[in-house]
Coordinates of C-alpha atoms and ligand atoms in Angstrom, one line a residue:
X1 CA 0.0 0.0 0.0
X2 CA 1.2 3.6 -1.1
X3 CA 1.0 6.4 1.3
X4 CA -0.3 9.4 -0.3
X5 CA 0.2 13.3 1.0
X6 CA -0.1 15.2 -2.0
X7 CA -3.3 16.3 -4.0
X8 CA -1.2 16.5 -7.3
X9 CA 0.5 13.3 -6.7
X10 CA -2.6 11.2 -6.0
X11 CA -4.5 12.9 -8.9
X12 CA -2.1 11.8 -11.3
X13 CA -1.4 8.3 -9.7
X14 CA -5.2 8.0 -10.1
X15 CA -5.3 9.3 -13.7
X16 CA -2.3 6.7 -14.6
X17 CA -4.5 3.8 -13.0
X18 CA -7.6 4.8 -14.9
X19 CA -5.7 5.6 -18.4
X20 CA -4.3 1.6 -17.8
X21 CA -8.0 0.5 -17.7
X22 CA -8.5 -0.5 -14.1
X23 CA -11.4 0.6 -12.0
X24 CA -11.2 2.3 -8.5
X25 CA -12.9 1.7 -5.7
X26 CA -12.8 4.7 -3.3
X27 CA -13.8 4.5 0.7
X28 CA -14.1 8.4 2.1
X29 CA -13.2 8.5 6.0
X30 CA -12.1 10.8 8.9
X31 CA -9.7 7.8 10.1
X32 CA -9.9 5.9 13.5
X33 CA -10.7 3.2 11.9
X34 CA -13.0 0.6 12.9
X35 CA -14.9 -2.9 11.6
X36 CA -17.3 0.0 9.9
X37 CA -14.6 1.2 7.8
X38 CA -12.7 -2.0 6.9
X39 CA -16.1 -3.6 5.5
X40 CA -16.7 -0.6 3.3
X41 CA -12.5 -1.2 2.5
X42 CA -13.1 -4.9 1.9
X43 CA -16.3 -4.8 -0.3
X44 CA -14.3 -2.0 -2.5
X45 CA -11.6 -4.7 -2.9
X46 CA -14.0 -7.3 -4.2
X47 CA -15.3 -5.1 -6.7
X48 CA -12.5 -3.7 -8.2
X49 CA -9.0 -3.1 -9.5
X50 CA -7.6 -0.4 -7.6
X51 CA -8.7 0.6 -3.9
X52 CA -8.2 3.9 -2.8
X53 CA -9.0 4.8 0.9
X54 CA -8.7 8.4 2.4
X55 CA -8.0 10.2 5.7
X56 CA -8.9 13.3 6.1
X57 CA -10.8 15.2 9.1
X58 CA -12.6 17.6 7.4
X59 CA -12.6 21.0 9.3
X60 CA -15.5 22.2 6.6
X61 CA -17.6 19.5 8.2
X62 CA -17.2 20.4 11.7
X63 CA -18.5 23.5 13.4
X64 CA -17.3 25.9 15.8
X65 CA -18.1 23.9 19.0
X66 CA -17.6 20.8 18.2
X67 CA -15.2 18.2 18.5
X68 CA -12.6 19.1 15.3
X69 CA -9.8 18.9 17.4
X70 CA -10.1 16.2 19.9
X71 CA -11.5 13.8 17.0
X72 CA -9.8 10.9 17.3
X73 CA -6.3 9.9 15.6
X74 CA -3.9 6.9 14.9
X75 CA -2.0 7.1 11.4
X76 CA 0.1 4.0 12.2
X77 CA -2.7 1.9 13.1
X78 CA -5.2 3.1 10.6
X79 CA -2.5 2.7 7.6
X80 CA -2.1 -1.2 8.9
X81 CA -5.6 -2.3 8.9
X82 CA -6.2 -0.1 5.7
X83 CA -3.8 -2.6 4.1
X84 CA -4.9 -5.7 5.6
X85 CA -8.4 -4.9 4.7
X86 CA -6.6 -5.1 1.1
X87 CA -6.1 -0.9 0.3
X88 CA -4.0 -0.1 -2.4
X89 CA -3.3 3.4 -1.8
X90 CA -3.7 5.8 1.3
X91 CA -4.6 9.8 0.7
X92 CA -3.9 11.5 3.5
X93 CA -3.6 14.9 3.1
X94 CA -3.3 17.6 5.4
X95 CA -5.9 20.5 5.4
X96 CA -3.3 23.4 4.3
X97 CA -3.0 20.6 1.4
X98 CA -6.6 20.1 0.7
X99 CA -7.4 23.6 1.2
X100 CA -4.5 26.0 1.0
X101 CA -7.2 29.3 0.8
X102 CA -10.3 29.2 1.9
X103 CA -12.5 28.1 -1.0
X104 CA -13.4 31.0 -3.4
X105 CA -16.7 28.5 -5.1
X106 CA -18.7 27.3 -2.2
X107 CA -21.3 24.3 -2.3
X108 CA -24.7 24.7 -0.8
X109 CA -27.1 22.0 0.6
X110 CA -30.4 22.8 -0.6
X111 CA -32.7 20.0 0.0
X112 CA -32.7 17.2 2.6
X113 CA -30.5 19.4 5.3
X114 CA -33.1 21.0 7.3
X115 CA -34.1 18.2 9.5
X116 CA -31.4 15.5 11.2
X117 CA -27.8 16.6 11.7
X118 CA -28.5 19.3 8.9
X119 CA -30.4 20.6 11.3
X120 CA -28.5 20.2 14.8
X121 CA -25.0 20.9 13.0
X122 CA -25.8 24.0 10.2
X123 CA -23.6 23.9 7.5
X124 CA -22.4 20.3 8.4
X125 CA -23.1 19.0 4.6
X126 CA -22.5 21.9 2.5
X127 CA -18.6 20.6 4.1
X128 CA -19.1 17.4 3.6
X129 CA -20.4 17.9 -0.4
X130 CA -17.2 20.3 -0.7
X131 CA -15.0 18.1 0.1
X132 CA -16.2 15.3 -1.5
X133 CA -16.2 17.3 -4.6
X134 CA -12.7 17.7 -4.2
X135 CA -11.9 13.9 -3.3
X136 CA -13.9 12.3 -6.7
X137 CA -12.2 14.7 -8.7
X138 CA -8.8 14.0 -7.3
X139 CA -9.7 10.0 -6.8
X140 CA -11.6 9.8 -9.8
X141 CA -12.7 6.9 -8.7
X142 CA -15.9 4.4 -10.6
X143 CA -17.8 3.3 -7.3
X144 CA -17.3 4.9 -3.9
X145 CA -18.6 3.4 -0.7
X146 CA -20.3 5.0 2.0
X147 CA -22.1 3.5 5.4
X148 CA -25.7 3.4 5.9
X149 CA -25.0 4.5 9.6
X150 CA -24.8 8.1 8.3
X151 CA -28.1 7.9 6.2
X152 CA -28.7 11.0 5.4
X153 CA -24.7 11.4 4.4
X154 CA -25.9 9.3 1.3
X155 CA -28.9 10.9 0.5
X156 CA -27.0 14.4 -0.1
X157 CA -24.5 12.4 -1.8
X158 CA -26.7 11.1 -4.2
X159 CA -28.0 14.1 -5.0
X160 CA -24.2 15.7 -5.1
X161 CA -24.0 13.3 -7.8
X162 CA -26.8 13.4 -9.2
X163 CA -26.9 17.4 -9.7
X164 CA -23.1 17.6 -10.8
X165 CA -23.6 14.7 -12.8
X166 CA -20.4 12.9 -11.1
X167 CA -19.1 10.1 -13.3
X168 CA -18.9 7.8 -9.9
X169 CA -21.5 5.1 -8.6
X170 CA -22.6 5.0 -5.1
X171 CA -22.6 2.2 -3.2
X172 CA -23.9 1.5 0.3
X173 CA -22.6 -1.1 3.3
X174 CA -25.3 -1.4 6.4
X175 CA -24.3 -0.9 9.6
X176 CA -21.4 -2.5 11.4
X177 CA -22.4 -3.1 15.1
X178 CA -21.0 -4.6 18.3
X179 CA -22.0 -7.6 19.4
X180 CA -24.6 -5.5 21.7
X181 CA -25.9 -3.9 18.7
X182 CA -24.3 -0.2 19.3
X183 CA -22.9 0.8 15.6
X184 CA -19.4 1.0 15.4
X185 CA -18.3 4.3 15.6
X186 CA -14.8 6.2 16.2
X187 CA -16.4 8.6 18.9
X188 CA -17.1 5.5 21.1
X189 CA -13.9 5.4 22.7
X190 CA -15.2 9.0 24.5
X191 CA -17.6 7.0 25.9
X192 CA -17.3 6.5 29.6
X193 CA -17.9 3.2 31.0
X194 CA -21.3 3.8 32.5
X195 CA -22.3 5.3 29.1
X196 CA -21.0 2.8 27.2
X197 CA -23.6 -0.2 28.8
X198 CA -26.7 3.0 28.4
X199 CA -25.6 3.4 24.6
X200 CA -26.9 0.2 24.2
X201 CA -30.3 1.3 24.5
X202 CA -30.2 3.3 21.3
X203 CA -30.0 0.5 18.5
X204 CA -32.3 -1.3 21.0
X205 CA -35.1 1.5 21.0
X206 CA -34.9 1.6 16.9
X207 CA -35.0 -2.3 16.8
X208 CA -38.4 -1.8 19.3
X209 CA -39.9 0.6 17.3
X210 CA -39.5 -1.1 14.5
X211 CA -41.3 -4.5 15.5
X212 CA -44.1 -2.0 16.4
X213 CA -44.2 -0.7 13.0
X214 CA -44.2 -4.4 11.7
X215 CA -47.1 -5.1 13.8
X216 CA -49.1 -2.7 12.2
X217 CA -48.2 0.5 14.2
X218 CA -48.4 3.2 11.5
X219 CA -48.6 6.6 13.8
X220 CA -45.1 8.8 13.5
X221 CA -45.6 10.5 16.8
X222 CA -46.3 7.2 18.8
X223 CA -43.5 5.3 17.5
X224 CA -41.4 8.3 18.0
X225 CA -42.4 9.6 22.0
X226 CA -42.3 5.7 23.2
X227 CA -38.5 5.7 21.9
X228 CA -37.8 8.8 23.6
X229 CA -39.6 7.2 26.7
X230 CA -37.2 4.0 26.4
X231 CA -33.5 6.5 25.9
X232 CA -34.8 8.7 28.7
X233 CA -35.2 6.4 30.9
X234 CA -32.3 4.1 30.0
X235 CA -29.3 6.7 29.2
X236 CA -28.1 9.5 30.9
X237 CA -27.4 11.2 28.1
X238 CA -29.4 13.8 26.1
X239 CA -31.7 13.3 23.3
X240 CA -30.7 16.0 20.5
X241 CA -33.3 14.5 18.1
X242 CA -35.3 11.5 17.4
X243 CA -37.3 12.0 14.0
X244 CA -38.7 9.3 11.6
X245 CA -38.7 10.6 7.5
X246 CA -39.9 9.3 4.2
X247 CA -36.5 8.1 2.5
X248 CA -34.2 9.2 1.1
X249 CA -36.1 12.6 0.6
X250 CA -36.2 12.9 4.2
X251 CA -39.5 14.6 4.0
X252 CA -42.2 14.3 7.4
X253 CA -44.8 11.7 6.9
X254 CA -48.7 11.8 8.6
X255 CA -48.7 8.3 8.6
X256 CA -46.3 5.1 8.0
X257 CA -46.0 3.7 4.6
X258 CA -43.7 3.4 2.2
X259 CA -39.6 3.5 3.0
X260 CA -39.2 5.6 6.5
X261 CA -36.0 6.6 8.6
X262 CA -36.3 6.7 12.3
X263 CA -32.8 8.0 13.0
X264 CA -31.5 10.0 16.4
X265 CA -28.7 11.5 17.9
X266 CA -27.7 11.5 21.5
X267 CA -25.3 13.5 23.1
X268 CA -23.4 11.8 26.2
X269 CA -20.2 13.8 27.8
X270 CA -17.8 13.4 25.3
X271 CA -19.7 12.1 22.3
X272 CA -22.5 12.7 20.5
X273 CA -23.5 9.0 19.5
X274 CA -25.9 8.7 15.8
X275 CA -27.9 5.6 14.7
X276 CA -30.8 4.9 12.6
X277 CA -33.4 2.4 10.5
X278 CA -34.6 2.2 7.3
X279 CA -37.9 0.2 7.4
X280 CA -39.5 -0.2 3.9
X281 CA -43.4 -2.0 4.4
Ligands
AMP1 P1 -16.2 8.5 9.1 O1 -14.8 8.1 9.2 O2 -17.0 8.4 10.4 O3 -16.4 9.7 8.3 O4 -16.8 7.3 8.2 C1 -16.3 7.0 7.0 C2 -17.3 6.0 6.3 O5 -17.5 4.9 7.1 C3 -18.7 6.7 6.1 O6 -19.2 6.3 4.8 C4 -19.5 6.0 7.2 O7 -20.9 6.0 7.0 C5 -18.8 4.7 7.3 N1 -19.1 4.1 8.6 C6 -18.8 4.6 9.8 N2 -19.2 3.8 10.8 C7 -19.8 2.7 10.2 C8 -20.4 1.6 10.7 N3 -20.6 1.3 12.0 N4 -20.9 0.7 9.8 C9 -20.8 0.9 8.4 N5 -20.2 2.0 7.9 C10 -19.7 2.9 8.8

């Protein structure tokens, strides 16, 4: 595996792969990696010739009080499971690299943004669609693989795609979890112990309310105050939202039918933990 610093030097690398004929598979991440990660890593290897993986905490992505600086880091670890989960080459630039003046040409999140994270962390996507701008058009790559625990992540980026026609196909990996069902995240190491066993509670309240929608429970506001009900009184930590969507147009629905997202947010001491479910009926 190559280790990659330079924006130039990975374009062209990229360029010389794709002029040779072989197809790149590219997995997007902020590092720390985790089980999450390395499946998107390991389905990318399956599917094609080249596999590109990127580092890169995003300060456009992060706002002012949040948690840019303490994110979590480990190059020499990351760069040895990216290669045993079979990357080729590593991009790991630094942000004076990525973004040596602020950007001039700004990208705007119109639709799908206002409820969420797009709601509790403004201008949190119009970051992420920047620089994922930047990263297809230095990675070039054919498919590009993204994680279903940030669902409404992939519905912006399919409509980045869509709207900038971006030669690149979108693909989508389910949820890693622990064996307790928490989703695999790099912010759970700022869990404390006692928060750790209560996390548990928020993949469990999703599973809950979605037997109760299998069972015929079709009212939004039900499903949504007995989960809030169950993380109250089973987490000390804070509820920032709990909302269920049509998907992926993340539009409010009267009554449940059709694909939904109940997905929620929960802020503990030092992390604020996401999870969601995507229940098609
Ligand atoms: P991050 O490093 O958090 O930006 O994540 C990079 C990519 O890994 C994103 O596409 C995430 O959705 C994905 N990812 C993160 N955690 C998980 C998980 N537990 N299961 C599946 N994919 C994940």
């Amino acid at each position: 595996m190559k280790v990659i610093r330079s924006v130039k030097e990975m374009q062209n690398t990229m360029l010389e792969q794709k002029r040779s004929g072989k197809s790149i598979g590219f997995v997007p991440t902020m590092g720390y990696l985790h089980e999450g990660h390395l499946t998107l890593i390991k389905q990318a290897r399956r599917e094609n010739d080249i596999v590109a993986v990127s580092i890169f905490v995003n300060p456009l992505q992060f706002g002012a009080n949040e948690d840019l600086s303490t994110y979590p880091r480990n190059f020499e670890r990351d760069s040895q499971l990216a290669e045993e989960s079979g990357a080729d080459y590593l991009f790991c630039p630094e942000a004076s690299e990525m973004y040596p003046r602020p950007l001039a040409v700004k990208v705007t999140v119109e639709d799908r943004t206002d409820v969420l994270c797009g709601r509790s962390r403004p201008g949190h996507f119009d970051g992420v669609a920047a620089v994922l701008l930047k990263l297809f058009n230095i990675v070039i790559p054919n498919f590009a693989y993204f994680g279903m625990k940030d669902a409404q992540q992939v519905a912006v980026i399919d409509m980045l795609i869509t709207d900038y026609n971006i030669p690149v196909t979108l693909k989508t990996v389910e949820t890693v979890r622990e064996s307790d069902g928490l989703a695999k995240s790099s912010r759970n190491v700022y869990l404390q112990p006692n928060e750790r066993e209560e996390a548990v509670i928020l993949n469990k309240s999703l599973n809950e309310a979605r037997e109760g929608i299998i069972n015929g429970e079709r009212d939004p506001e039900k499903v949504l105050s007995f989960m809030k009900e169950r993380i109250e009184q089973n987490s000390s930590g804070t509820i920032d939202y709990i909302e269920l969507y049509s998907y992926p147009e993340l539009k409010p629905v009267k009554e449940i039918k059709g694909t939904i997202i109940i997905a929620l947010a929960v802020k503990f001491t030092k992390a604020r933990l996401i999870d969601n479910t995507i229940i098609s009926i």
